[in-house]
mmCIF file of C-alpha atoms and ligand atoms in Angstrom:
data_model
loop_
_atom_site.group_PDB
_atom_site.id
_atom_site.type_symbol
_atom_site.label_atom_id
_atom_site.label_comp_id
_atom_site.label_asym_id
_atom_site.label_seq_id
_atom_site.Cartn_x
_atom_site.Cartn_y
_atom_site.Cartn_z
ATOM 1 C CA UNK A 1 92.672 5.332 27.752
ATOM 2 C CA UNK A 2 91.155 3.133 30.431
ATOM 3 C CA UNK A 3 94.053 0.747 30.000
ATOM 4 C CA UNK A 4 96.573 3.558 30.290
ATOM 5 C CA UNK A 5 94.949 4.779 33.507
ATOM 6 C CA UNK A 6 95.050 1.255 34.867
ATOM 7 C CA UNK A 7 98.762 0.940 34.070
ATOM 8 C CA UNK A 8 99.484 4.297 35.751
ATOM 9 C CA UNK A 9 97.401 3.181 38.728
ATOM 10 C CA UNK A 10 99.237 -0.046 39.204
ATOM 11 C CA UNK A 11 102.694 1.445 38.561
ATOM 12 C CA UNK A 12 102.722 2.750 42.100
ATOM 13 C CA UNK A 13 101.773 -0.604 43.556
ATOM 14 C CA UNK A 14 104.321 -3.038 44.786
ATOM 15 C CA UNK A 15 105.315 -5.986 42.617
ATOM 16 C CA UNK A 16 105.567 -9.727 43.153
ATOM 17 C CA UNK A 17 107.384 -12.027 40.761
ATOM 18 C CA UNK A 18 105.296 -15.017 39.612
ATOM 19 C CA UNK A 19 106.679 -17.599 37.151
ATOM 20 C CA UNK A 20 108.612 -15.263 34.836
ATOM 21 C CA UNK A 21 106.093 -12.427 34.844
ATOM 22 C CA UNK A 22 105.523 -9.925 37.571
ATOM 23 C CA UNK A 23 102.179 -9.788 39.231
ATOM 24 C CA UNK A 24 100.964 -6.444 40.439
ATOM 25 C CA UNK A 25 100.550 -6.765 44.251
ATOM 26 C CA UNK A 26 97.690 -4.352 44.654
ATOM 27 C CA UNK A 27 94.383 -4.954 46.431
ATOM 28 C CA UNK A 28 92.937 -8.479 46.442
ATOM 29 C CA UNK A 29 91.072 -9.317 43.306
ATOM 30 C CA UNK A 30 87.919 -11.450 43.046
ATOM 31 C CA UNK A 31 87.145 -13.637 40.036
ATOM 32 C CA UNK A 32 83.371 -14.214 39.919
ATOM 33 C CA UNK A 33 81.877 -16.298 37.154
ATOM 34 C CA UNK A 34 78.967 -18.255 35.876
ATOM 35 C CA UNK A 35 79.537 -21.219 33.639
ATOM 36 C CA UNK A 36 77.184 -23.962 32.356
ATOM 37 C CA UNK A 37 79.552 -26.151 30.364
ATOM 38 C CA UNK A 38 82.936 -25.189 31.879
ATOM 39 C CA UNK A 39 84.450 -22.992 29.194
ATOM 40 C CA UNK A 40 84.046 -19.829 31.257
ATOM 41 C CA UNK A 41 85.127 -21.740 34.368
ATOM 42 C CA UNK A 42 88.421 -22.589 32.609
ATOM 43 C CA UNK A 43 89.038 -18.899 31.813
ATOM 44 C CA UNK A 44 88.105 -17.905 35.367
ATOM 45 C CA UNK A 45 90.579 -20.416 36.876
ATOM 46 C CA UNK A 46 93.334 -19.305 34.505
ATOM 47 C CA UNK A 47 92.808 -15.617 35.547
ATOM 48 C CA UNK A 48 92.630 -16.522 39.236
ATOM 49 C CA UNK A 49 95.840 -18.649 38.992
ATOM 50 C CA UNK A 50 97.744 -15.907 37.148
ATOM 51 C CA UNK A 51 96.684 -13.227 39.660
ATOM 52 C CA UNK A 52 96.560 -15.420 42.779
ATOM 53 C CA UNK A 53 92.992 -14.042 43.132
ATOM 54 C CA UNK A 54 89.995 -15.381 45.075
ATOM 55 C CA UNK A 55 87.475 -17.140 42.922
ATOM 56 C CA UNK A 56 83.780 -17.929 43.274
ATOM 57 C CA UNK A 57 81.115 -19.353 41.009
ATOM 58 C CA UNK A 58 77.607 -17.856 40.581
ATOM 59 C CA UNK A 59 75.196 -20.810 41.053
ATOM 60 C CA UNK A 60 71.621 -20.845 40.005
ATOM 61 C CA UNK A 61 69.324 -22.316 42.623
ATOM 62 C CA UNK A 62 67.618 -24.330 39.881
ATOM 63 C CA UNK A 63 70.611 -25.031 37.548
ATOM 64 C CA UNK A 64 70.368 -24.882 33.788
ATOM 65 C CA UNK A 65 71.427 -28.524 33.519
ATOM 66 C CA UNK A 66 69.486 -29.568 30.481
ATOM 67 C CA UNK A 67 70.906 -29.840 26.932
ATOM 68 C CA UNK A 68 71.140 -26.919 24.551
ATOM 69 C CA UNK A 69 67.516 -27.068 23.389
ATOM 70 C CA UNK A 70 66.160 -27.431 26.924
ATOM 71 C CA UNK A 71 68.223 -24.404 27.966
ATOM 72 C CA UNK A 72 66.948 -22.371 25.044
ATOM 73 C CA UNK A 73 63.390 -23.318 25.861
ATOM 74 C CA UNK A 74 63.767 -22.402 29.548
ATOM 75 C CA UNK A 75 65.372 -19.034 28.608
ATOM 76 C CA UNK A 76 62.515 -18.264 26.231
ATOM 77 C CA UNK A 77 59.970 -18.961 29.004
ATOM 78 C CA UNK A 78 61.896 -16.777 31.447
ATOM 79 C CA UNK A 79 62.152 -14.022 28.852
ATOM 80 C CA UNK A 80 58.406 -14.176 28.253
ATOM 81 C CA UNK A 81 57.768 -14.000 32.014
ATOM 82 C CA UNK A 82 60.359 -11.173 32.416
ATOM 83 C CA UNK A 83 62.251 -13.132 35.042
ATOM 84 C CA UNK A 84 65.841 -14.192 35.665
ATOM 85 C CA UNK A 85 66.791 -17.244 37.765
ATOM 86 C CA UNK A 86 67.289 -17.144 41.526
ATOM 87 C CA UNK A 87 70.955 -17.511 42.484
ATOM 88 C CA UNK A 88 72.582 -18.758 45.664
ATOM 89 C CA UNK A 89 74.012 -16.011 47.880
ATOM 90 C CA UNK A 90 77.541 -15.012 47.001
ATOM 91 C CA UNK A 91 79.899 -15.968 49.864
ATOM 92 C CA UNK A 92 82.613 -13.438 49.189
ATOM 93 C CA UNK A 93 82.540 -10.148 51.086
ATOM 94 C CA UNK A 94 82.439 -7.756 48.108
ATOM 95 C CA UNK A 95 83.515 -4.826 50.263
ATOM 96 C CA UNK A 96 87.002 -6.426 50.431
ATOM 97 C CA UNK A 97 87.500 -6.145 46.655
ATOM 98 C CA UNK A 98 88.094 -3.053 44.583
ATOM 99 C CA UNK A 99 88.498 -5.119 41.412
ATOM 100 C CA UNK A 100 86.158 -7.872 40.292
ATOM 101 C CA UNK A 101 86.770 -9.981 37.158
ATOM 102 C CA UNK A 102 83.285 -10.990 36.070
ATOM 103 C CA UNK A 103 82.924 -13.952 33.725
ATOM 104 C CA UNK A 104 80.012 -15.435 31.834
ATOM 105 C CA UNK A 105 79.073 -17.351 28.693
ATOM 106 C CA UNK A 106 77.223 -15.248 26.104
ATOM 107 C CA UNK A 107 73.576 -16.255 25.819
ATOM 108 C CA UNK A 108 71.439 -14.478 23.272
ATOM 109 C CA UNK A 109 74.039 -11.803 22.628
ATOM 110 C CA UNK A 110 74.708 -10.885 26.223
ATOM 111 C CA UNK A 111 75.694 -12.270 29.675
ATOM 112 C CA UNK A 112 73.871 -15.457 30.784
ATOM 113 C CA UNK A 113 70.768 -14.875 32.968
ATOM 114 C CA UNK A 114 72.358 -15.873 36.382
ATOM 115 C CA UNK A 115 74.777 -12.991 35.879
ATOM 116 C CA UNK A 116 71.831 -10.674 35.083
ATOM 117 C CA UNK A 117 70.311 -11.729 38.415
ATOM 118 C CA UNK A 118 73.505 -10.947 40.294
ATOM 119 C CA UNK A 119 73.852 -7.553 38.540
ATOM 120 C CA UNK A 120 70.300 -6.735 39.625
ATOM 121 C CA UNK A 121 71.135 -7.529 43.248
ATOM 122 C CA UNK A 122 74.431 -5.589 43.723
ATOM 123 C CA UNK A 123 75.620 -2.028 43.599
ATOM 124 C CA UNK A 124 79.090 -1.947 42.058
ATOM 125 C CA UNK A 125 79.585 1.805 42.374
ATOM 126 C CA UNK A 126 83.261 2.671 42.662
ATOM 127 C CA UNK A 127 84.441 -0.803 41.759
ATOM 128 C CA UNK A 128 86.531 -1.771 38.806
ATOM 129 C CA UNK A 129 84.921 -4.555 36.760
ATOM 130 C CA UNK A 130 86.893 -6.564 34.253
ATOM 131 C CA UNK A 131 84.474 -8.571 32.079
ATOM 132 C CA UNK A 132 85.509 -11.868 30.429
ATOM 133 C CA UNK A 133 83.390 -14.273 28.468
ATOM 134 C CA UNK A 134 83.242 -17.242 26.185
ATOM 135 C CA UNK A 135 80.949 -17.513 23.156
ATOM 136 C CA UNK A 136 80.175 -19.337 19.939
ATOM 137 C CA UNK A 137 80.833 -16.302 17.688
ATOM 138 C CA UNK A 138 80.950 -13.145 19.820
ATOM 139 C CA UNK A 139 79.115 -10.920 22.281
ATOM 140 C CA UNK A 140 81.815 -9.327 24.454
ATOM 141 C CA UNK A 141 81.102 -5.810 23.180
ATOM 142 C CA UNK A 142 77.319 -6.008 23.449
ATOM 143 C CA UNK A 143 77.461 -7.573 26.944
ATOM 144 C CA UNK A 144 79.924 -4.915 28.174
ATOM 145 C CA UNK A 145 77.614 -2.180 26.868
ATOM 146 C CA UNK A 146 74.722 -3.751 28.801
ATOM 147 C CA UNK A 147 76.859 -4.168 31.878
ATOM 148 C CA UNK A 148 77.875 -0.493 31.784
ATOM 149 C CA UNK A 149 74.189 0.543 31.516
ATOM 150 C CA UNK A 150 73.233 -1.731 34.463
ATOM 151 C CA UNK A 151 76.092 -0.500 36.705
ATOM 152 C CA UNK A 152 76.714 3.091 35.541
ATOM 153 C CA UNK A 153 78.835 3.933 38.582
ATOM 154 C CA UNK A 154 81.275 1.050 38.139
ATOM 155 C CA UNK A 155 84.439 1.463 36.132
ATOM 156 C CA UNK A 156 84.159 -1.173 33.368
ATOM 157 C CA UNK A 157 87.418 -2.096 31.665
ATOM 158 C CA UNK A 158 87.806 -3.524 28.169
ATOM 159 C CA UNK A 159 87.318 -7.230 28.649
ATOM 160 C CA UNK A 160 88.545 -10.506 27.214
ATOM 161 C CA UNK A 161 86.459 -12.908 25.178
ATOM 162 C CA UNK A 162 87.236 -16.201 23.460
ATOM 163 C CA UNK A 163 85.337 -18.506 21.204
ATOM 164 C CA UNK A 164 84.421 -21.917 22.580
ATOM 165 C CA UNK A 165 86.136 -23.382 19.519
ATOM 166 C CA UNK A 166 89.424 -21.655 20.393
ATOM 167 C CA UNK A 167 89.831 -22.554 24.027
ATOM 168 C CA UNK A 168 93.305 -24.027 23.295
ATOM 169 C CA UNK A 169 94.534 -20.437 22.675
ATOM 170 C CA UNK A 170 92.956 -19.186 25.864
ATOM 171 C CA UNK A 171 95.898 -19.538 28.327
ATOM 172 C CA UNK A 172 98.287 -17.568 26.143
ATOM 173 C CA UNK A 173 95.641 -14.943 25.295
ATOM 174 C CA UNK A 174 94.658 -14.463 28.966
ATOM 175 C CA UNK A 175 98.301 -13.825 29.905
ATOM 176 C CA UNK A 176 98.561 -11.285 27.063
ATOM 177 C CA UNK A 177 95.332 -9.643 28.214
ATOM 178 C CA UNK A 178 96.492 -9.380 31.772
ATOM 179 C CA UNK A 179 99.863 -7.901 30.626
ATOM 180 C CA UNK A 180 98.135 -5.493 28.251
ATOM 181 C CA UNK A 181 95.682 -4.271 30.909
ATOM 182 C CA UNK A 182 98.368 -3.828 33.567
ATOM 183 C CA UNK A 183 97.446 -6.679 35.945
ATOM 184 C CA UNK A 184 100.661 -8.411 35.171
ATOM 185 C CA UNK A 185 104.012 -6.815 34.462
ATOM 186 C CA UNK A 186 106.287 -8.371 31.846
ATOM 187 C CA UNK A 187 107.213 -8.264 28.155
ATOM 188 C CA UNK A 188 104.222 -7.041 26.222
ATOM 189 C CA UNK A 189 104.004 -5.371 22.838
ATOM 190 C CA UNK A 190 100.634 -3.900 22.076
ATOM 191 C CA UNK A 191 99.564 -4.643 18.514
ATOM 192 C CA UNK A 192 99.724 -1.649 16.197
ATOM 193 C CA UNK A 193 96.687 -0.044 14.553
ATOM 194 C CA UNK A 194 94.856 -1.677 11.679
ATOM 195 C CA UNK A 195 95.668 -0.444 8.174
ATOM 196 C CA UNK A 196 93.175 1.689 6.247
ATOM 197 C CA UNK A 197 90.360 -0.559 5.048
ATOM 198 C CA UNK A 198 89.994 -1.428 1.406
ATOM 199 C CA UNK A 199 87.547 -3.505 -0.661
ATOM 200 C CA UNK A 200 88.388 -7.190 -0.411
ATOM 201 C CA UNK A 201 90.346 -8.917 -3.144
ATOM 202 C CA UNK A 202 89.480 -12.405 -4.181
ATOM 203 C CA UNK A 203 92.411 -13.715 -2.188
ATOM 204 C CA UNK A 204 91.229 -11.860 0.958
ATOM 205 C CA UNK A 205 87.659 -13.075 0.398
ATOM 206 C CA UNK A 206 89.038 -16.602 0.344
ATOM 207 C CA UNK A 207 90.764 -16.026 3.761
ATOM 208 C CA UNK A 208 87.434 -14.788 5.149
ATOM 209 C CA UNK A 209 85.531 -17.790 3.768
ATOM 210 C CA UNK A 210 88.114 -20.222 5.097
ATOM 211 C CA UNK A 211 87.918 -18.577 8.533
ATOM 212 C CA UNK A 212 84.143 -18.820 8.632
ATOM 213 C CA UNK A 213 84.211 -22.473 7.422
ATOM 214 C CA UNK A 214 80.917 -24.094 8.162
ATOM 215 C CA UNK A 215 80.020 -21.937 11.214
ATOM 216 C CA UNK A 216 76.254 -22.115 11.037
ATOM 217 C CA UNK A 217 75.267 -18.529 11.789
ATOM 218 C CA UNK A 218 77.657 -17.091 9.222
ATOM 219 C CA UNK A 219 76.851 -19.006 6.080
ATOM 220 C CA UNK A 220 75.155 -15.955 4.607
ATOM 221 C CA UNK A 221 78.050 -13.568 5.289
ATOM 222 C CA UNK A 222 79.916 -11.848 2.483
ATOM 223 C CA UNK A 223 83.145 -9.944 3.138
ATOM 224 C CA UNK A 224 83.084 -6.346 1.945
ATOM 225 C CA UNK A 225 86.190 -4.458 3.246
ATOM 226 C CA UNK A 226 89.300 -5.512 5.106
ATOM 227 C CA UNK A 227 92.047 -3.900 7.188
ATOM 228 C CA UNK A 228 95.030 -5.805 8.643
ATOM 229 C CA UNK A 229 97.886 -5.558 11.113
ATOM 230 C CA UNK A 230 100.760 -7.748 12.156
ATOM 231 C CA UNK A 231 100.512 -9.703 15.441
ATOM 232 C CA UNK A 232 103.096 -12.057 16.966
ATOM 233 C CA UNK A 233 103.690 -14.849 14.405
ATOM 234 C CA UNK A 234 101.072 -13.731 12.001
ATOM 235 C CA UNK A 235 98.435 -11.341 10.647
ATOM 236 C CA UNK A 236 95.127 -10.193 12.030
ATOM 237 C CA UNK A 237 92.368 -9.123 9.644
ATOM 238 C CA UNK A 238 89.395 -6.964 10.384
ATOM 239 C CA UNK A 239 86.680 -7.670 7.855
ATOM 240 C CA UNK A 240 83.434 -5.884 7.508
ATOM 241 C CA UNK A 241 80.808 -8.145 6.136
ATOM 242 C CA UNK A 242 77.166 -8.145 5.331
ATOM 243 C CA UNK A 243 74.658 -10.909 5.568
ATOM 244 C CA UNK A 244 73.352 -11.513 2.058
ATOM 245 C CA UNK A 245 69.685 -10.561 2.077
ATOM 246 C CA UNK A 246 67.406 -13.438 2.973
ATOM 247 C CA UNK A 247 63.977 -13.874 1.540
ATOM 248 C CA UNK A 248 61.412 -12.924 4.119
ATOM 249 C CA UNK A 249 59.239 -15.945 5.012
ATOM 250 C CA UNK A 250 56.112 -13.729 4.608
ATOM 251 C CA UNK A 251 55.821 -12.788 0.903
ATOM 252 C CA UNK A 252 53.748 -9.696 1.833
ATOM 253 C CA UNK A 253 56.626 -8.190 3.872
ATOM 254 C CA UNK A 254 59.784 -6.446 2.677
ATOM 255 C CA UNK A 255 63.064 -8.326 2.442
ATOM 256 C CA UNK A 256 65.032 -7.943 5.699
ATOM 257 C CA UNK A 257 67.881 -5.392 5.200
ATOM 258 C CA UNK A 258 71.358 -7.013 5.133
ATOM 259 C CA UNK A 259 73.036 -6.836 8.526
ATOM 260 C CA UNK A 260 76.484 -5.288 8.988
ATOM 261 C CA UNK A 261 79.120 -7.021 11.115
ATOM 262 C CA UNK A 262 82.787 -6.910 11.884
ATOM 263 C CA UNK A 263 84.672 -10.211 11.698
ATOM 264 C CA UNK A 264 88.167 -10.539 13.286
ATOM 265 C CA UNK A 265 90.333 -13.248 11.659
ATOM 266 C CA UNK A 266 93.862 -14.414 12.478
ATOM 267 C CA UNK A 267 96.344 -16.309 10.409
ATOM 268 C CA UNK A 268 99.147 -17.497 12.735
ATOM 269 C CA UNK A 269 102.340 -19.217 11.544
ATOM 270 C CA UNK A 270 100.791 -19.920 8.130
ATOM 271 C CA UNK A 271 98.076 -22.067 9.691
ATOM 272 C CA UNK A 272 94.467 -22.062 8.499
ATOM 273 C CA UNK A 273 92.652 -18.794 9.072
ATOM 274 C CA UNK A 274 90.289 -18.720 12.053
ATOM 275 C CA UNK A 275 87.852 -16.107 13.172
ATOM 276 C CA UNK A 276 88.262 -14.893 16.767
ATOM 277 C CA UNK A 277 85.054 -12.889 17.151
ATOM 278 C CA UNK A 278 82.103 -11.339 15.329
ATOM 279 C CA UNK A 279 80.889 -7.941 16.437
ATOM 280 C CA UNK A 280 77.304 -7.318 15.374
HETATM 281 C C1 LIG B 1 71.162 -20.769 25.720
HETATM 282 C C2 LIG B 1 72.464 -20.410 24.963
HETATM 283 C C3 LIG B 1 72.551 -19.295 24.207
HETATM 284 C C4 LIG B 1 73.722 -18.930 23.525
HETATM 285 N N1 LIG B 1 73.775 -17.799 22.811
HETATM 286 C C5 LIG B 1 74.922 -17.459 22.228
HETATM 287 C C6 LIG B 1 74.987 -16.230 21.512
HETATM 288 O O1 LIG B 1 74.040 -15.407 21.432
HETATM 289 N N2 LIG B 1 76.146 -15.934 20.857
HETATM 290 C C7 LIG B 1 77.227 -16.740 20.917
HETATM 291 O O2 LIG B 1 78.224 -16.375 20.360
HETATM 292 N N3 LIG B 1 77.184 -17.916 21.609
HETATM 293 C C8 LIG B 1 76.082 -18.274 22.261
HETATM 294 N N4 LIG B 1 76.012 -19.444 22.976
HETATM 295 C C9 LIG B 1 77.258 -20.280 23.105
HETATM 296 C C10 LIG B 1 77.967 -20.127 24.435
HETATM 297 O O3 LIG B 1 78.244 -18.773 24.713
HETATM 298 C C11 LIG B 1 79.299 -20.884 24.498
HETATM 299 O O4 LIG B 1 79.073 -22.227 24.219
HETATM 300 C C12 LIG B 1 80.063 -20.708 25.789
HETATM 301 O O5 LIG B 1 81.391 -21.018 25.618
HETATM 302 C C13 LIG B 1 79.505 -21.561 26.922
HETATM 303 O O6 LIG B 1 80.219 -21.256 28.088
HETATM 304 P P1 LIG B 1 80.224 -22.185 29.392
HETATM 305 O O7 LIG B 1 80.885 -23.503 28.957
HETATM 306 O O8 LIG B 1 81.050 -21.456 30.383
HETATM 307 O O9 LIG B 1 78.823 -22.418 29.789
HETATM 308 C C14 LIG B 1 74.878 -19.816 23.631
HETATM 309 C C15 LIG B 1 74.785 -20.965 24.411
HETATM 310 C C16 LIG B 1 73.573 -21.279 25.078
HETATM 311 C C17 LIG B 1 73.496 -22.551 25.945
#
């Protein structure tokens, strides 16, 4: 629905042809992002190039420049203290932009803390926000829900997210995303709906297991149902899965209930299955 409105909105705008596709020449767009290890930066630059948009990085005054464990430790301390990091002032004049693409890595299931700081400092009422993120396994949906509750008067569009392990697919996917959400005009066929889910067969369970591979956080997951649909050059599966119950470390406590999740898997051109995101 949001996408349809966006397409109707931009239909009236003038057009500019850019490298085979047609860019919608509407108001100037800002791409604002935080990135620690450059994955999100690469997506931000790709979007800004495709849209000829302005781009700016959110920078923490005291950068998270340690390794993974040091970053986790610092985040834990900040969470305990109920703080988020100070950020340098944003140079862009936000009043010039109706649409802001907001990019971040997923940390602990949502946008990284420097983005939380920025969201606490601004009022995005009336603006259109297009979230994009990179992640190990997922977090687009949960971060977008949090973004919407932080900025209830902004119009938040469905965003784009990509796994750090799939960055090679990012350029093509970003273009498809921009076409599908009406920011670029050109050939685009929206994928059809998923089939009705059914219990997984042994063959489908094998596809699920191959897609998960040795991804650390998913070793306990067991596929339960699956739906599918055709995508360009292949098939996309939507598995529901449960984490097999784990023994609670405290023998006096109940076993933790198995967690439900949705796992999206693609098989393109007969290549090995890969998961594109997990929605918990
Ligand atoms: C402190 C920290 C927490 C993270 N938490 C998650 C998480 O909850 N879920 C996830 O899928 N990936 C998580 N990741 C992985 C990052 O989202 C992923 O590596 C991302 O691509 C990094 O983006 P960047 O290169 O732009 O910094 C975490 C990474 C760090 C450093």
